[in-house]
Amino acid sequence: MLTWKKANADIEANKHDAEARKQLFLSAKPGFCCLERLRKTAGEELKALVNGLQKWSSSKNGTRLSYLSALHAIVCRERRAAPDPNAVTGTGSIVFYSFPQEVVNQIAERTGGRPVTVEVPGLCDGEVEIDSEGRIFLVQPLTQPNGQIVERLIFIAQVTKTGEVFTDRDEKGSPVVLERVRKFPIKAGRSAIRNGR
């Protein structure tokens, strides 16, 4: 079996012999294609995992700090007495993907700093869906392993009939209002975003 390093070394060694280089490229091409396919799949799977985490965490109303604390305790704890030599140690980034605002607030509280609002990433081209309750979702197409394309709805924010904009609820289930806008009739449907608008 041809390894990545050996294939590159052979190609480099034969860089002045066009015919030998062509044969080496042809013999290595299936491996390079497979590697590229695996990289693409891994990227899509990581993106789907992060989106799944964000969707899961967006449903944790009122108890977000408890979930953050539990998740942090699991992924950031000290190493076990007899660690698995094959285990990959976590970096704790899952808490930033799941509860970014709460992490920033906790850091600010512990360091005596001022809490700041985590910037919601700007939307680029794509689609959003608004339901009859004023919830706004980013529509993200995902390719399943069998090639079928399915849609994932990622909660962005909610606008109430009174014009309150929020992304979370407190312990009592009341909206944590981020902004107020003029009241307007909410019409369910989809909209395309082009150039961030």
CSV table of C-alpha atoms in Angstrom, one decimal:
chain,number,residue,atom,x,y,z
A,1,MET,CA,0.0,0.0,0.0
A,2,LEU,CA,1.3,3.4,-1.0
A,3,THR,CA,1.6,5.9,1.9
A,4,TRP,CA,1.1,9.6,1.6
A,5,LYS,CA,4.8,10.4,2.5
A,6,LYS,CA,6.2,7.7,0.2
A,7,ALA,CA,4.0,8.9,-2.7
A,8,ASN,CA,5.2,12.5,-2.3
A,9,ALA,CA,8.8,11.4,-1.9
A,10,ASP,CA,8.6,9.2,-5.1
A,11,ILE,CA,7.0,12.1,-7.1
A,12,GLU,CA,9.7,14.5,-5.8
A,13,ALA,CA,12.5,12.0,-6.7
A,14,ASN,CA,11.1,11.6,-10.2
A,15,LYS,CA,10.2,15.2,-10.9
A,16,HIS,CA,12.5,15.4,-14.0
A,17,ASP,CA,11.1,12.1,-15.5
A,18,ALA,CA,7.7,13.0,-17.0
A,19,GLU,CA,6.7,9.4,-17.7
A,20,ALA,CA,7.6,8.0,-14.3
A,21,ARG,CA,6.0,11.0,-12.6
A,22,LYS,CA,2.8,10.4,-14.6
A,23,GLN,CA,2.7,6.7,-13.6
A,24,LEU,CA,3.2,7.7,-9.9
A,25,PHE,CA,0.4,10.2,-10.1
A,26,LEU,CA,-1.9,7.6,-11.6
A,27,SER,CA,-1.1,5.0,-9.0
A,28,ALA,CA,-1.5,7.6,-6.1
A,29,LYS,CA,-4.7,9.2,-7.5
A,30,PRO,CA,-7.2,6.8,-5.9
A,31,GLY,CA,-5.6,7.4,-2.5
A,32,PHE,CA,-5.5,11.1,-2.9
A,33,CYS,CA,-9.2,11.1,-4.0
A,34,CYS,CA,-10.1,8.9,-1.0
A,35,LEU,CA,-8.2,11.3,1.4
A,36,GLU,CA,-9.9,14.3,-0.1
A,37,ARG,CA,-13.3,12.7,0.3
A,38,LEU,CA,-12.6,11.8,3.9
A,39,ARG,CA,-11.5,15.4,4.6
A,40,LYS,CA,-14.7,16.7,3.1
A,41,THR,CA,-16.9,14.3,5.0
A,42,ALA,CA,-15.1,15.0,8.3
A,43,GLY,CA,-15.6,18.8,7.7
A,44,GLU,CA,-19.3,18.3,7.1
A,45,GLU,CA,-19.7,16.0,10.1
A,46,LEU,CA,-17.9,18.5,12.4
A,47,LYS,CA,-20.2,21.3,11.1
A,48,ALA,CA,-23.2,19.1,11.7
A,49,LEU,CA,-22.0,18.3,15.2
A,50,VAL,CA,-21.5,22.0,16.0
A,51,ASN,CA,-24.9,22.9,14.6
A,52,GLY,CA,-26.5,20.0,16.5
A,53,LEU,CA,-24.9,21.3,19.8
A,54,GLN,CA,-26.1,24.8,19.1
A,55,LYS,CA,-29.6,23.6,18.4
A,56,TRP,CA,-29.6,21.4,21.5
A,57,SER,CA,-28.3,24.2,23.7
A,58,SER,CA,-30.8,26.7,22.3
A,59,SER,CA,-33.6,24.5,23.8
A,60,LYS,CA,-32.2,24.8,27.3
A,61,ASN,CA,-34.3,27.6,28.6
A,62,GLY,CA,-33.8,28.9,32.2
A,63,THR,CA,-31.3,26.1,33.1
A,64,ARG,CA,-28.5,27.1,30.8
A,65,LEU,CA,-26.0,27.7,33.6
A,66,SER,CA,-26.7,24.3,35.0
A,67,TYR,CA,-26.1,22.6,31.7
A,68,LEU,CA,-23.0,24.7,31.1
A,69,SER,CA,-21.7,23.7,34.6
A,70,ALA,CA,-22.4,20.0,34.0
A,71,LEU,CA,-20.9,20.0,30.5
A,72,HIS,CA,-17.8,21.9,31.7
A,73,ALA,CA,-17.3,19.4,34.6
A,74,ILE,CA,-17.4,16.5,32.1
A,75,VAL,CA,-15.1,17.8,29.3
A,76,CYS,CA,-12.7,19.9,31.4
A,77,ARG,CA,-12.1,17.7,34.4
A,78,GLU,CA,-8.7,16.4,35.5
A,79,ARG,CA,-7.3,13.3,33.9
A,80,ARG,CA,-8.5,10.0,35.4
A,81,ALA,CA,-6.2,7.9,37.5
A,82,ALA,CA,-5.6,5.3,34.8
A,83,PRO,CA,-6.1,7.2,31.5
A,84,ASP,CA,-6.7,5.3,28.3
A,85,PRO,CA,-3.4,5.7,26.3
A,86,ASN,CA,-5.5,5.9,23.0
A,87,ALA,CA,-7.9,8.5,24.3
A,88,VAL,CA,-7.8,12.0,22.9
A,89,THR,CA,-7.9,14.6,25.6
A,90,GLY,CA,-10.6,17.3,25.2
A,91,THR,CA,-9.9,21.0,24.9
A,92,GLY,CA,-13.2,22.1,26.3
A,93,SER,CA,-14.3,23.9,23.2
A,94,ILE,CA,-17.7,22.2,23.3
A,95,VAL,CA,-18.8,24.6,26.0
A,96,PHE,CA,-18.0,27.6,23.8
A,97,TYR,CA,-20.0,26.1,20.9
A,98,SER,CA,-22.9,25.2,23.2
A,99,PHE,CA,-23.2,28.1,25.6
A,100,PRO,CA,-21.0,31.0,24.4
A,101,GLN,CA,-22.8,33.8,26.1
A,102,GLU,CA,-22.9,32.0,29.4
A,103,VAL,CA,-19.2,31.2,29.2
A,104,VAL,CA,-18.3,34.8,28.6
A,105,ASN,CA,-20.6,36.0,31.4
A,106,GLN,CA,-19.0,33.5,33.9
A,107,ILE,CA,-15.4,34.5,32.9
A,108,ALA,CA,-16.4,38.2,33.3
A,109,GLU,CA,-17.9,37.5,36.7
A,110,ARG,CA,-14.9,35.6,38.0
A,111,THR,CA,-12.3,38.1,36.7
A,112,GLY,CA,-14.3,41.2,37.7
A,113,GLY,CA,-14.7,42.2,34.1
A,114,ARG,CA,-17.7,43.6,32.3
A,115,PRO,CA,-19.8,41.0,30.5
A,116,VAL,CA,-20.2,41.7,26.8
A,117,THR,CA,-22.7,40.3,24.3
A,118,VAL,CA,-21.3,37.5,22.2
A,119,GLU,CA,-21.7,38.6,18.6
A,120,VAL,CA,-24.1,36.5,16.6
A,121,PRO,CA,-22.4,35.6,13.4
A,122,GLY,CA,-23.6,37.6,10.5
A,123,LEU,CA,-25.8,35.7,8.0
A,124,CYS,CA,-24.5,35.2,4.6
A,125,ASP,CA,-26.4,33.9,1.6
A,126,GLY,CA,-29.0,31.3,2.5
A,127,GLU,CA,-32.5,30.9,3.8
A,128,VAL,CA,-34.3,31.7,7.0
A,129,GLU,CA,-37.7,30.4,8.1
A,130,ILE,CA,-40.1,32.3,10.4
A,131,ASP,CA,-42.9,30.4,12.1
A,132,SER,CA,-46.3,31.7,13.2
A,133,GLU,CA,-44.9,32.4,16.8
A,134,GLY,CA,-42.1,34.7,15.4
A,135,ARG,CA,-39.3,32.2,15.8
A,136,ILE,CA,-36.5,32.7,13.3
A,137,PHE,CA,-34.5,29.7,12.1
A,138,LEU,CA,-31.5,29.5,9.8
A,139,VAL,CA,-32.2,26.8,7.2
A,140,GLN,CA,-29.1,24.7,6.6
A,141,PRO,CA,-29.0,21.9,4.0
A,142,LEU,CA,-27.1,18.8,5.1
A,143,THR,CA,-26.0,15.9,2.9
A,144,GLN,CA,-26.6,12.5,4.4
A,145,PRO,CA,-24.1,9.6,3.9
A,146,ASN,CA,-26.6,8.2,1.3
A,147,GLY,CA,-26.5,11.4,-0.7
A,148,GLN,CA,-29.9,12.6,0.3
A,149,ILE,CA,-30.1,16.3,1.3
A,150,VAL,CA,-32.1,17.1,4.4
A,151,GLU,CA,-32.7,20.5,6.0
A,152,ARG,CA,-31.7,21.5,9.6
A,153,LEU,CA,-33.4,24.4,11.3
A,154,ILE,CA,-31.1,26.3,13.7
A,155,PHE,CA,-32.9,28.7,16.1
A,156,ILE,CA,-31.6,32.3,15.8
A,157,ALA,CA,-34.1,34.5,17.7
A,158,GLN,CA,-37.7,35.1,18.4
A,159,VAL,CA,-39.8,38.2,17.9
A,160,THR,CA,-43.0,38.5,20.0
A,161,LYS,CA,-46.2,40.2,18.9
A,162,THR,CA,-45.3,43.1,21.2
A,163,GLY,CA,-41.9,43.6,19.4
A,164,GLU,CA,-39.6,42.0,21.9
A,165,VAL,CA,-36.6,40.2,20.4
A,166,PHE,CA,-35.0,37.5,22.5
A,167,THR,CA,-32.8,34.3,22.1
A,168,ASP,CA,-33.2,32.9,25.6
A,169,ARG,CA,-35.6,32.6,28.6
A,170,ASP,CA,-34.9,33.0,32.3
A,171,GLU,CA,-35.5,30.5,35.1
A,172,LYS,CA,-39.2,31.4,35.2
A,173,GLY,CA,-39.6,30.9,31.4
A,174,SER,CA,-39.9,34.7,30.7
A,175,PRO,CA,-38.0,36.0,27.6
A,176,VAL,CA,-34.7,37.7,28.2
A,177,VAL,CA,-35.3,40.7,26.0
A,178,LEU,CA,-32.3,41.8,23.8
A,179,GLU,CA,-34.0,44.5,21.9
A,180,ARG,CA,-37.4,46.0,21.2
A,181,VAL,CA,-38.7,46.7,17.7
A,182,ARG,CA,-41.9,48.4,16.5
A,183,LYS,CA,-44.8,45.9,16.5
A,184,PHE,CA,-45.5,44.3,13.1
A,185,PRO,CA,-47.7,41.5,11.9
A,186,ILE,CA,-45.8,38.2,11.8
A,187,LYS,CA,-46.2,36.2,8.7
A,188,ALA,CA,-44.9,32.6,8.7
A,189,GLY,CA,-42.7,31.6,5.7
A,190,ARG,CA,-39.2,31.5,4.2
A,191,SER,CA,-37.0,34.2,3.0
A,192,ALA,CA,-33.8,34.2,1.0
A,193,ILE,CA,-30.8,36.2,2.2
A,194,ARG,CA,-28.5,37.7,-0.4
A,195,ASN,CA,-25.4,39.7,0.6
A,196,GLY,CA,-26.4,39.6,4.3
A,197,ARG,CA,-29.9,41.1,3.6
